[in-house]
XYZ file of C-alpha atoms in Angstrom:
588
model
C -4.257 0.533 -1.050
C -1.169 1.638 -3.124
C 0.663 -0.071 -6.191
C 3.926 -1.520 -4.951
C 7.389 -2.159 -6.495
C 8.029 -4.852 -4.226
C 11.361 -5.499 -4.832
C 13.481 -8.127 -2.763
C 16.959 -10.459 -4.118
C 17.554 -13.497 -2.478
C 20.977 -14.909 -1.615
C 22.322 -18.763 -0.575
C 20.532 -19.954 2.241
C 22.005 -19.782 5.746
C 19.182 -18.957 8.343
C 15.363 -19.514 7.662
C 12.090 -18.970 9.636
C 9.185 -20.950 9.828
C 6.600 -20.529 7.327
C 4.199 -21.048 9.359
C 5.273 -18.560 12.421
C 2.336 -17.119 14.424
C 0.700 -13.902 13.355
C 0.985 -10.640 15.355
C -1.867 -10.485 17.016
C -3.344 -7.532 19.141
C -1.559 -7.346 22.388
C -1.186 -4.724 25.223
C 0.577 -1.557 24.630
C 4.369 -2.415 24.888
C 6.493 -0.185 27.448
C 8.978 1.602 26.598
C 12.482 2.104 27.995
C 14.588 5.551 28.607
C 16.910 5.534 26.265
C 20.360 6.971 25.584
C 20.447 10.126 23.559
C 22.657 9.997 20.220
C 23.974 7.463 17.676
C 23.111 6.540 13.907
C 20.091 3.873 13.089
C 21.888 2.230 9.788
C 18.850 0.585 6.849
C 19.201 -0.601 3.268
C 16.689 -0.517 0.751
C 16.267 -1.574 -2.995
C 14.204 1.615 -4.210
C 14.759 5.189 -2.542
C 11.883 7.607 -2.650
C 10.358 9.036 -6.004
C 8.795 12.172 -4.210
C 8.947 13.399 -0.733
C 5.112 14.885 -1.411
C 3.338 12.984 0.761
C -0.285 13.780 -1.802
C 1.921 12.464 -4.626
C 3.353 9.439 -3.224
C 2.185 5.673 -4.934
C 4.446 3.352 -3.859
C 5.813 1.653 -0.902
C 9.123 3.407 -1.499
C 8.297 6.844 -0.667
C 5.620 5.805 2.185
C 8.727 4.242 4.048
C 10.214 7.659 4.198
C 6.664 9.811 4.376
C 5.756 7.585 7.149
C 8.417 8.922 9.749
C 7.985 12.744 8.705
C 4.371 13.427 8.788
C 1.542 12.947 11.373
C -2.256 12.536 11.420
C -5.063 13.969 14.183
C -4.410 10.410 15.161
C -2.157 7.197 14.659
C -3.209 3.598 15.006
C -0.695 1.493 17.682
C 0.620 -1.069 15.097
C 0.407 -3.706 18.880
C -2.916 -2.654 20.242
C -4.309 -1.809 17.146
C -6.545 0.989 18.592
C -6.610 4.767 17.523
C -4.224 7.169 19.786
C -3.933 10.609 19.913
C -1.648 12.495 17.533
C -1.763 15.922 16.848
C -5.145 15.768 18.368
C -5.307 15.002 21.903
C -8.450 14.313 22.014
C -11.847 13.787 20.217
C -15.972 13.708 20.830
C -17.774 11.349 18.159
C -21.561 12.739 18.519
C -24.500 10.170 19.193
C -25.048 9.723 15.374
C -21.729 9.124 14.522
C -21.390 11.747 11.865
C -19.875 14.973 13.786
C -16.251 14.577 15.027
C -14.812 17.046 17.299
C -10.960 17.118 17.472
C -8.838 19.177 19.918
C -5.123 19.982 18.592
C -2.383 19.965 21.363
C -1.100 23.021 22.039
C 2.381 24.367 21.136
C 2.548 22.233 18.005
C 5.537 23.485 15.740
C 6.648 22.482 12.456
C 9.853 21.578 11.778
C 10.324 25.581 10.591
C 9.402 26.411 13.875
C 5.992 27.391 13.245
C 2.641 26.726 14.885
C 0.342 23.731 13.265
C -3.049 24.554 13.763
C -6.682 23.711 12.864
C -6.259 26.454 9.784
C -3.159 23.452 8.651
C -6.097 20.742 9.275
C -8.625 22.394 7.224
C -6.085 23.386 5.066
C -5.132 19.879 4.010
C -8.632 18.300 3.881
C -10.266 20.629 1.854
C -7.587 22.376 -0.163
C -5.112 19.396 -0.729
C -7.055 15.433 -0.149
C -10.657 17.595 -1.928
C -8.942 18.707 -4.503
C -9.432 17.017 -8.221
C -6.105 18.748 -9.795
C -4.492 16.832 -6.943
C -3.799 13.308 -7.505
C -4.293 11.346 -4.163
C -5.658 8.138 -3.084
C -6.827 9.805 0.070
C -9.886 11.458 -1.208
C -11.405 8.218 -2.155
C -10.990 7.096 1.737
C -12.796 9.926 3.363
C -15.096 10.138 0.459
C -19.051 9.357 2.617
C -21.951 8.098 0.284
C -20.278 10.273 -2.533
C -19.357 13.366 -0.447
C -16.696 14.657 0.850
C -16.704 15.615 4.583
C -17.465 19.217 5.796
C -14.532 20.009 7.719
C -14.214 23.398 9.907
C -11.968 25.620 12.076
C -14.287 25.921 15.196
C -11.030 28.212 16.823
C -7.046 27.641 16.415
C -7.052 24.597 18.409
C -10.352 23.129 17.102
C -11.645 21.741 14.416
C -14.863 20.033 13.552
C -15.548 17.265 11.048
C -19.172 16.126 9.600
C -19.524 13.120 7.540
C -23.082 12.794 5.135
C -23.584 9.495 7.060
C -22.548 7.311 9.831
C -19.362 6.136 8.637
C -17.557 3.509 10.586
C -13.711 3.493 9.299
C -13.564 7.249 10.113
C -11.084 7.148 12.154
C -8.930 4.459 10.199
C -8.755 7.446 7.829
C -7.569 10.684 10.019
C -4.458 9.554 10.039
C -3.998 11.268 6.813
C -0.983 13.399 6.959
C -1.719 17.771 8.068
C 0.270 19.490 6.093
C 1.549 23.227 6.215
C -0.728 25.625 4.943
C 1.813 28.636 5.513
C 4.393 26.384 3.110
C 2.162 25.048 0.746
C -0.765 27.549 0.149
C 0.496 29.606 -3.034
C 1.281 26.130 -4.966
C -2.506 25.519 -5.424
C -2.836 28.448 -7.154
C 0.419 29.269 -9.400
C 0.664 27.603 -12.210
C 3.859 26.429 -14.227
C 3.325 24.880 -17.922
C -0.670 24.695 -17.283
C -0.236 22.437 -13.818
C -0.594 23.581 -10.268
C 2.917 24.109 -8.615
C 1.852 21.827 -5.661
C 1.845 18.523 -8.159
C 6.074 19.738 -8.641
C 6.439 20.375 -5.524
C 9.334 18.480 -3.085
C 10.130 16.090 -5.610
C 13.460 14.011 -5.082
C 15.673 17.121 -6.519
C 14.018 19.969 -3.773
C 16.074 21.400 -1.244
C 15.681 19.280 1.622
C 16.115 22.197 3.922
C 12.505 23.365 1.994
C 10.941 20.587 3.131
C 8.780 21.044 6.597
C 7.283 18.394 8.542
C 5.403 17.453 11.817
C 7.043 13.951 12.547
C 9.366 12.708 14.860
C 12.101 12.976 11.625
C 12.692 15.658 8.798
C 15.102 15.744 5.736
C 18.643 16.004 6.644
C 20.257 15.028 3.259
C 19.342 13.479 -0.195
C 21.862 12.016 -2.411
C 20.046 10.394 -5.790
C 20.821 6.713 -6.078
C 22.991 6.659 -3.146
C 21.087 7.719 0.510
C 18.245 9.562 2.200
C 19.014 10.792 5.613
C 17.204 11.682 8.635
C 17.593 13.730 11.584
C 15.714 15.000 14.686
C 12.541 17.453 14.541
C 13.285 19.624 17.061
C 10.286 20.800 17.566
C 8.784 17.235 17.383
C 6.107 17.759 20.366
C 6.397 14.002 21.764
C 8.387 13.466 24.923
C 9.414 9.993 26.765
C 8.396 9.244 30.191
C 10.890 11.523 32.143
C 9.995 14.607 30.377
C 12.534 14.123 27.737
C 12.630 15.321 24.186
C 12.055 12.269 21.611
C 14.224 10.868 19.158
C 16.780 9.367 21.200
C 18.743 8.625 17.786
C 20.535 11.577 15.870
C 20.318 10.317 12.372
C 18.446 7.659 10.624
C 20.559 6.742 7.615
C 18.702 4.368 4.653
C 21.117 3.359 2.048
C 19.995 2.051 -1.275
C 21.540 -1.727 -1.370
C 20.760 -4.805 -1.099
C 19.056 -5.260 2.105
C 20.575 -9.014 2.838
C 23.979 -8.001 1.665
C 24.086 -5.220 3.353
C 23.113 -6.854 6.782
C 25.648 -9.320 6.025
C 28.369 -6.561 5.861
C 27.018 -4.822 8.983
C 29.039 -6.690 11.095
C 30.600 -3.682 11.925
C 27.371 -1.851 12.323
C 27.278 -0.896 8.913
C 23.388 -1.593 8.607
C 21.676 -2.088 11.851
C 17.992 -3.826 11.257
C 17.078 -5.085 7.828
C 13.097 -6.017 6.590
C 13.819 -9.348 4.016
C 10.752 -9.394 1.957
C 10.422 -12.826 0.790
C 13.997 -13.510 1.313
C 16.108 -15.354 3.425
C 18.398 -14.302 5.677
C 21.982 -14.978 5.512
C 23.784 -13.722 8.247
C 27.197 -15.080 10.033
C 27.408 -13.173 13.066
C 23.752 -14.482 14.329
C 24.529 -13.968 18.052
C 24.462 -10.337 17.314
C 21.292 -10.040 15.651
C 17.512 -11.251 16.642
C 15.251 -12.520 14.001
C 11.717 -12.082 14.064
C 9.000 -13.520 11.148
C 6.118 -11.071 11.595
C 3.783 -13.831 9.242
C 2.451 -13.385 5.756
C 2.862 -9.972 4.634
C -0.599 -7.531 4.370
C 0.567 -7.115 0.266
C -1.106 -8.016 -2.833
C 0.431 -10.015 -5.352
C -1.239 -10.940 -8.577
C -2.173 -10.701 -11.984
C -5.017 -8.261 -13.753
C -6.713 -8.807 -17.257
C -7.634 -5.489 -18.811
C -11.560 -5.621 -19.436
C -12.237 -2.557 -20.884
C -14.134 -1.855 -23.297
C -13.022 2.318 -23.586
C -12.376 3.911 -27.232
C -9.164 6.567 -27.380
C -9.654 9.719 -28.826
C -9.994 8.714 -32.542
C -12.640 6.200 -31.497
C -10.560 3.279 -31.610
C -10.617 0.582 -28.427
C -7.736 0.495 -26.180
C -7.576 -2.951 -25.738
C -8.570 -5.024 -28.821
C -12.185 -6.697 -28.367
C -11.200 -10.239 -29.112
C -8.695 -9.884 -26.313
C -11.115 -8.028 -23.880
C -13.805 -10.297 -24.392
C -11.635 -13.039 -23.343
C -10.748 -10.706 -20.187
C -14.442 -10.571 -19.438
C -15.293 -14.164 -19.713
C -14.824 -15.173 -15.835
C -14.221 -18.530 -17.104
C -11.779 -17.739 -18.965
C -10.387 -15.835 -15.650
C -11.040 -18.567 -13.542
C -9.215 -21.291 -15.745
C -6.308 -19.248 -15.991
C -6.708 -19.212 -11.877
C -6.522 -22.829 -12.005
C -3.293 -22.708 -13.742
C -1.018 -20.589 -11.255
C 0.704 -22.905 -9.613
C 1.106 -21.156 -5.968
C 3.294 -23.834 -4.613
C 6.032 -23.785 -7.471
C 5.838 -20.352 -7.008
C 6.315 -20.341 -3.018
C 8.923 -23.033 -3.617
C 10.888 -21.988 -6.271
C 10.576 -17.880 -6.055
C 10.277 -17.375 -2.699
C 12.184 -20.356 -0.901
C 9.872 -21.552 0.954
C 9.099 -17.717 2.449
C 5.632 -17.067 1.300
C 1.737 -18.497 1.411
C -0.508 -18.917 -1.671
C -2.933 -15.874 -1.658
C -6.888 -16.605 -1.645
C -8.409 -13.651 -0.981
C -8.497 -9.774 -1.572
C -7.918 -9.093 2.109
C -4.732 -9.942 3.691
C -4.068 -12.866 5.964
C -3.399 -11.084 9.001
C -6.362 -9.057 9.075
C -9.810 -9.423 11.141
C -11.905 -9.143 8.560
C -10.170 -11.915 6.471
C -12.915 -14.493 5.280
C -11.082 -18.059 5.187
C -13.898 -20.183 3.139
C -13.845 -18.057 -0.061
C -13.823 -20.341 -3.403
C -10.103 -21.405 -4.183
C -8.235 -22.214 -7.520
C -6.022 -25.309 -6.640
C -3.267 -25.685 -9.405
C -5.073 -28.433 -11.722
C -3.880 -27.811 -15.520
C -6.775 -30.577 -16.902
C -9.702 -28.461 -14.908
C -8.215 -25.262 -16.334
C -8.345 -27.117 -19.634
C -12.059 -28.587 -19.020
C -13.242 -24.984 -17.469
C -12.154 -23.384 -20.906
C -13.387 -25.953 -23.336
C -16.758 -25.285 -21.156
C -16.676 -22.012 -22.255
C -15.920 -22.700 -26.133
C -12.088 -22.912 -26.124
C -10.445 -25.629 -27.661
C -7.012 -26.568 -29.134
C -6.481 -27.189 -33.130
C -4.364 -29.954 -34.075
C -0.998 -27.473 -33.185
C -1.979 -27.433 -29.604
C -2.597 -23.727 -30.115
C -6.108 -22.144 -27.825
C -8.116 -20.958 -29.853
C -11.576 -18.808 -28.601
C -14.860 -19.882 -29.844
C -14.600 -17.433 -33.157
C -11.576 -19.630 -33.882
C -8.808 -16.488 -32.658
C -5.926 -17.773 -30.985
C -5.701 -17.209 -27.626
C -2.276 -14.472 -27.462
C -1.946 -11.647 -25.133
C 0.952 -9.633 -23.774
C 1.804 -10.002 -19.899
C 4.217 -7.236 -18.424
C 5.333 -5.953 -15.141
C 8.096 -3.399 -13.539
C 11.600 -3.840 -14.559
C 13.814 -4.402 -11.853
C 11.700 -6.848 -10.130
C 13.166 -9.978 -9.785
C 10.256 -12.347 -7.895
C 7.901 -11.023 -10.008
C 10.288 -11.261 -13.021
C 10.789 -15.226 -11.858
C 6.820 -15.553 -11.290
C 5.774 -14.520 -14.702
C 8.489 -16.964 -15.919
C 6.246 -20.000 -14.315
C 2.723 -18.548 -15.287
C 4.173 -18.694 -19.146
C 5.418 -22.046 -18.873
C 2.037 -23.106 -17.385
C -0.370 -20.911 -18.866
C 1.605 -21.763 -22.131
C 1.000 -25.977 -21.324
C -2.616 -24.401 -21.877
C -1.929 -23.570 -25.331
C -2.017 -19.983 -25.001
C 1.324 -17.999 -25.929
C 1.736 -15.211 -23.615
C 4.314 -12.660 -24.455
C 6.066 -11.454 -21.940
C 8.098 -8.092 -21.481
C 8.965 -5.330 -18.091
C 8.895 -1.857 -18.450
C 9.543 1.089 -15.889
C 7.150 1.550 -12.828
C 5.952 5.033 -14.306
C 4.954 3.497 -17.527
C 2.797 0.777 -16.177
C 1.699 3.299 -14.243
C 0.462 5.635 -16.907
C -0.662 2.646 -19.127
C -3.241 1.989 -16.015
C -4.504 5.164 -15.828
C -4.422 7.307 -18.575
C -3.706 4.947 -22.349
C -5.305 1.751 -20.637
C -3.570 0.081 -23.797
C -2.444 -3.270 -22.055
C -3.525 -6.803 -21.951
C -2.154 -8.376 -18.221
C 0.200 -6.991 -16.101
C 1.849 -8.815 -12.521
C 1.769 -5.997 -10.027
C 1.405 -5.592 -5.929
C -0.013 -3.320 -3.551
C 0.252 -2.473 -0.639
C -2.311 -1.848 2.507
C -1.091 -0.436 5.924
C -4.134 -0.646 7.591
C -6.381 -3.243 8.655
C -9.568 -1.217 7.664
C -10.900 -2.790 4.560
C -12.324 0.738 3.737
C -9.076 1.047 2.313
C -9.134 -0.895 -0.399
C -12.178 0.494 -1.364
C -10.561 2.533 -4.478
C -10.193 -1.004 -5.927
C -14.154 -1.368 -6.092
C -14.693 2.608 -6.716
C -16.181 2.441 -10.719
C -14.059 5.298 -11.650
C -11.003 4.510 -8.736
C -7.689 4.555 -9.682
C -6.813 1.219 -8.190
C -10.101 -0.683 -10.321
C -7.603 -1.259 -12.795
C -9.430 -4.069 -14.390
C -11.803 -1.898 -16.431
C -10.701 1.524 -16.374
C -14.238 2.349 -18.939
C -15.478 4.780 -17.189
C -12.924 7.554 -16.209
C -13.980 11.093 -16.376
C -11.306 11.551 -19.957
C -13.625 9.136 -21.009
C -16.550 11.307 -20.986
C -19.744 10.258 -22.539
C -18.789 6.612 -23.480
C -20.345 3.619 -22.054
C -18.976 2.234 -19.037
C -19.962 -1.267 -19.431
C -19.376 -2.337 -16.169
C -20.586 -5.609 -14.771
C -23.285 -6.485 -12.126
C -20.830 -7.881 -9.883
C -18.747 -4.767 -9.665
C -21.749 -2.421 -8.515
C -22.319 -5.526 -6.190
C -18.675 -4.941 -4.491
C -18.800 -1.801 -3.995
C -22.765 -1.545 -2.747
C -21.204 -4.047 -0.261
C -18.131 -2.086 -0.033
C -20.386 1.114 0.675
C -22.878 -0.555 3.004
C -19.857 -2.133 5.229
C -18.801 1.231 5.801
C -21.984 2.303 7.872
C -22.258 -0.607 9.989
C -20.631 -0.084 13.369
C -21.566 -3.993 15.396
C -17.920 -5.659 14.124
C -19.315 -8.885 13.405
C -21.691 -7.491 11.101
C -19.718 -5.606 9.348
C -17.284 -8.789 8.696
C -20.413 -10.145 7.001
C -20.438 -8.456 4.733
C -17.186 -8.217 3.430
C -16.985 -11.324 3.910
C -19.798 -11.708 1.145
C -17.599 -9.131 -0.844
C -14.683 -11.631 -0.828
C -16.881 -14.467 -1.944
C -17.763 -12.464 -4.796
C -14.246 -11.217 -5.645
C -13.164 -14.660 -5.571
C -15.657 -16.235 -7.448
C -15.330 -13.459 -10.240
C -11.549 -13.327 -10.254
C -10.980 -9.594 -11.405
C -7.555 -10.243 -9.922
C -5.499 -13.183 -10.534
C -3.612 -13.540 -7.103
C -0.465 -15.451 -6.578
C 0.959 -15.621 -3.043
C 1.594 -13.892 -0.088
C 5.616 -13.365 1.286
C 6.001 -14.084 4.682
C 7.859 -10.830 6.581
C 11.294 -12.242 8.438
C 13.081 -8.852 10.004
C 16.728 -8.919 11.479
C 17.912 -6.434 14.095
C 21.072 -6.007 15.828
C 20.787 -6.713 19.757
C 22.409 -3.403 21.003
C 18.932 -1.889 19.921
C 16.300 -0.772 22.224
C 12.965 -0.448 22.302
C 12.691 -2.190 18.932
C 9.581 -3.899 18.488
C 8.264 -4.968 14.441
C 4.670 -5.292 13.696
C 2.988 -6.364 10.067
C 0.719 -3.325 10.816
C 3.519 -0.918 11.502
C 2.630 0.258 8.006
C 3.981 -0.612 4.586
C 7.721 -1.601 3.909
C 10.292 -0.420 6.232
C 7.907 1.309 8.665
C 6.993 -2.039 9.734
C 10.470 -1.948 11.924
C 10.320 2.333 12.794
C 7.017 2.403 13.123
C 8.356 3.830 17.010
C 10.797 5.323 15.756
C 11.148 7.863 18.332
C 11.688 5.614 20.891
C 14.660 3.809 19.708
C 17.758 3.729 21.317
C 21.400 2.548 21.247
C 21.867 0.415 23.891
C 25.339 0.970 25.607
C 28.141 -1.112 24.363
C 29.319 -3.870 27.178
């Protein structure tokens, strides 16, 4: 799971889709077409990448480009939903589930023209995702009852992989990008201004041309603010049914604009498929275009108190301890549940274009538990649940906490954002009907960001995230004690060293759960128990959420092979997630 931007306009309403469409659901594999070699594949975007290094990407933005340059030992068919061979072409899984066996293909090439092999693999698991100077979410997924997996070069096309236990979502994780050891190997080791050169590495100002992949696309051209541009790997090893090379298209061009105003304009095929999160679509020239609503989208949107209880360097706590011992009260949490008002929010934000949000796994995936406890808007329970817990209003109609402190705090979230900008507006109206006065101000991505991770000097923040895959392993660096995504009480971090972590029973609870879901293999057993896991989450609250934005897509007819999925991946990749295979249709 990633922090996400999540950034989507709306404009007047012309064409809307239900809110209550039918999930994807698995289905057979679809069948794809021969297509016509050549043309341009037009997108727009809000947000352009902030790195091209896959290891150093956080946020939806740069997976939407990552995701269509870089490959895995396998991929996960966003219809089917089952595991298919990438670079590997095939795989043993021993009797005790803890020795995988992958064979490469042969004649992989990178984009430079050189050959990937298992030295790449080992490469990138042990050197890059193992690697503590390297900041990556990654580790934390193939992480097995606290160790990291042996991984070894049995010979150039071989490689073997031993986990400490049986570990079910395994495979949900191989499809970790490989990455060039013959590029990359020197920038673990040199050094500029005390930081390895890999963590600088392919940022948005590198030379594209420096830039070597294994995916279907590579880095044609970069302008900041304005463009990225795609073009065809030639030595991209997939080829269509006839033998022939794959991509049919010549250049995939995603332009940073307004997604629904740019579709609008593409009448003359200036932007050719458009994903509208939580938007409507305005289009006039419908009987070009085919709209699909792929269901509630597999995001996260909510709101986090900060309950730690960390010192800074000169002793001091990062978040004041009247404030954090509201945070920890789950009654206070759970009153302030109580009083997001998910409806005004879905009605009034999102136009109708989203579903409230009960749980910590998506909608749309299997292991989705639909009977966890709920937080219907009700202002008088919120009230009664606080005064329970030894809040109660003076004479002003100002909260006040049971040492008589007023109840203030200080909610941010990214600049830029207008939903989330427009939801924070109704929580303070609300929240503030509570008698608390919330202060509310945005700030750039990067800052919350650090704030999260390294000061931890906030009080609430609204933020997303983002999951593109339905393995609820994935979310596990939520529940991980010292994760980077268990935002909620960041005590225990290794700069931290030596202070009390004070974390809760309930949070070793998750991720026992969490840990113990992982070696179960019988499906229905393991949805069990995160099932119980989502119970807990619920009941505790650590995150506040708010609701869930449906996922309309619009794509001009003259396309082929185009197919959307909500588990094509996160943000755009949900319409390329074939990329390779699409086509322009001849003009009549």
């Amino acid at each position: 799971m990633r922090l996400s931007l999540a950034l989507a306009p709306f404009l007047s309403l012309f064409f809307i889709l239900s809110a209550w469409a039918t999930p994807v659901q698995k289905g057979p594999p679809p069948q794809w077409a021969i297509g016509n070699r050549g043309g341009r594949l037009s997108m727009a975007t809000l947000s352009l990448p902030k790195t091209f290094n896959y290891y150093l990407a956080s946020e939806t933005s740069s997976e939407d480009i990552l995701g269509q340059m870089y490959l895995g030992l396998v991929q996960q068919n966003a219809v089917t939903l089952d595991y298919e061979p990438s670079l590997a072409e095939s795989w043993k899984i021993s009797n005790d589930n803890m020795t995988y066996t992958f064979k490469l293909r042969e004649g992989l090439k990178w984009s430079d023209g050189q050959p990937i092999t298992a030295d790449d693999v080992v490469f990138t698991f042990n050197n890059i995702i193992n690697n503590e100077n390297i900041p990556n979410n990654s580790r934390n997924w193939l992480m097995v009852a606290d160790q990291f997996p042996e991984v070894t070069k049995i010979d150039d096309l071989t490689v073997k992989i031993v986990t400490a236990e049986p570990f079910a979502p395994f495979m949900g994780s191989l499809g970790t990008p490989i990455m060039p050891m013959h590029i990359l190997v020197s920038s673990l080791y040199d050094e500029i201004d005390g930081e390895i050169i890999f963590n600088k590495m392919w940022g948005v100002d590198a030379d594209v041309q420096s830039i070597v992949v294994s995916g279907a696309w590579k880095l044609k051209e970069y302008v900041d603010g304005e463009q990225v541009v795609l073009e065809p790997n030639p030595y991209f090893y997939r080829k269509d049914a006839e033998g022939n090379s794959l991509p049919y298209l010549s250049e995939i061009v995603i332009k940073k604009e307004d997604p629904l105003s740019a579709f609008e304009m593409g009448q003359t095929g200036v932007v050719d498929l458009a994903l509208f999160r939580g938007s409507a679509m305005l289009v006039s020239n419908a009987n070009e275009v085919t709209f699909k609503e792929l269901g509630p989208a597999t995001d996260s949107s909510f709101v986090v108190f900060n309950m730690s209880t960390a010192k800074d360097e000169k002793g001091k706590p990062v978040v004041d301890p009247i404030k954090s011992k509201w945070f920890r009260n789950v009654k206070f949490r759970q009153a302030m549940a109580h009083a997001i008002h998910k409806e005004g929010i879905i009605q009034s934000v999102y136009k109708g274009l989203a579903t409230p949000q009960e749980s910590h796994i998506p909608q749309q995936n299997p292991f989705y538990n639909p009977d966890v406890p709920r937080y219907p808007f009700d202002l008088n329970k919120a009230a009664a649940i606080l005064k329970e817990a030894g809040f109660v209003k003076d004479a002003s109609g100002t909260l006040k906490d049971p040492d008589g402190h007023p109840v203030e705090f200080n909610l941010v979230t990214n600049a830029g954002n207008s939903l989330r900008d427009a939801t924070c507006a109704i929580l303070r109206k609300d929240w503030g009907k509570l008698g608390i006065k919330v202060n509310y101000n945005t700030l750039p991505f990067n800052v919350l960001v650090n704030q999260i991770d390294q000061t931890l000097d906030w009080d609430a923040m609204m933020l997303g995230s983002t999951s593109s895959s339905i393995e609820p392993h994935g979310g596990i660096n939520s529940w991980k004690l010292d994760g980077p995504m268990h935002m909620f009480n960041m005590g225990g971090n290794a700069f931290r060293e030596g202070q009390p972590t004070h974390f809760q029973p309930w949070e070793r609870e998750v991720l026992a759960l969490y840990e113990q879901g992982a070696q179960v293999f019988d499906f229905e057993k393991r949805k069990a128990i995160y099932n119980k896991a989502q119970v807990i989450v619920a009941e505790q609250v650590p995150y506040l959420f708010t609701v869930n934005a449906l996922s309309p897509v619009a794509y001009r007819n003259w396309l082929g092979n185009i197919h959307p999925s909500i588990h094509g991946g996160p943000g755009l990749n949900r319409l390329l997630w074939n990329s390779e295979y699409l086509y322009i249709k001849p003009k009549l």
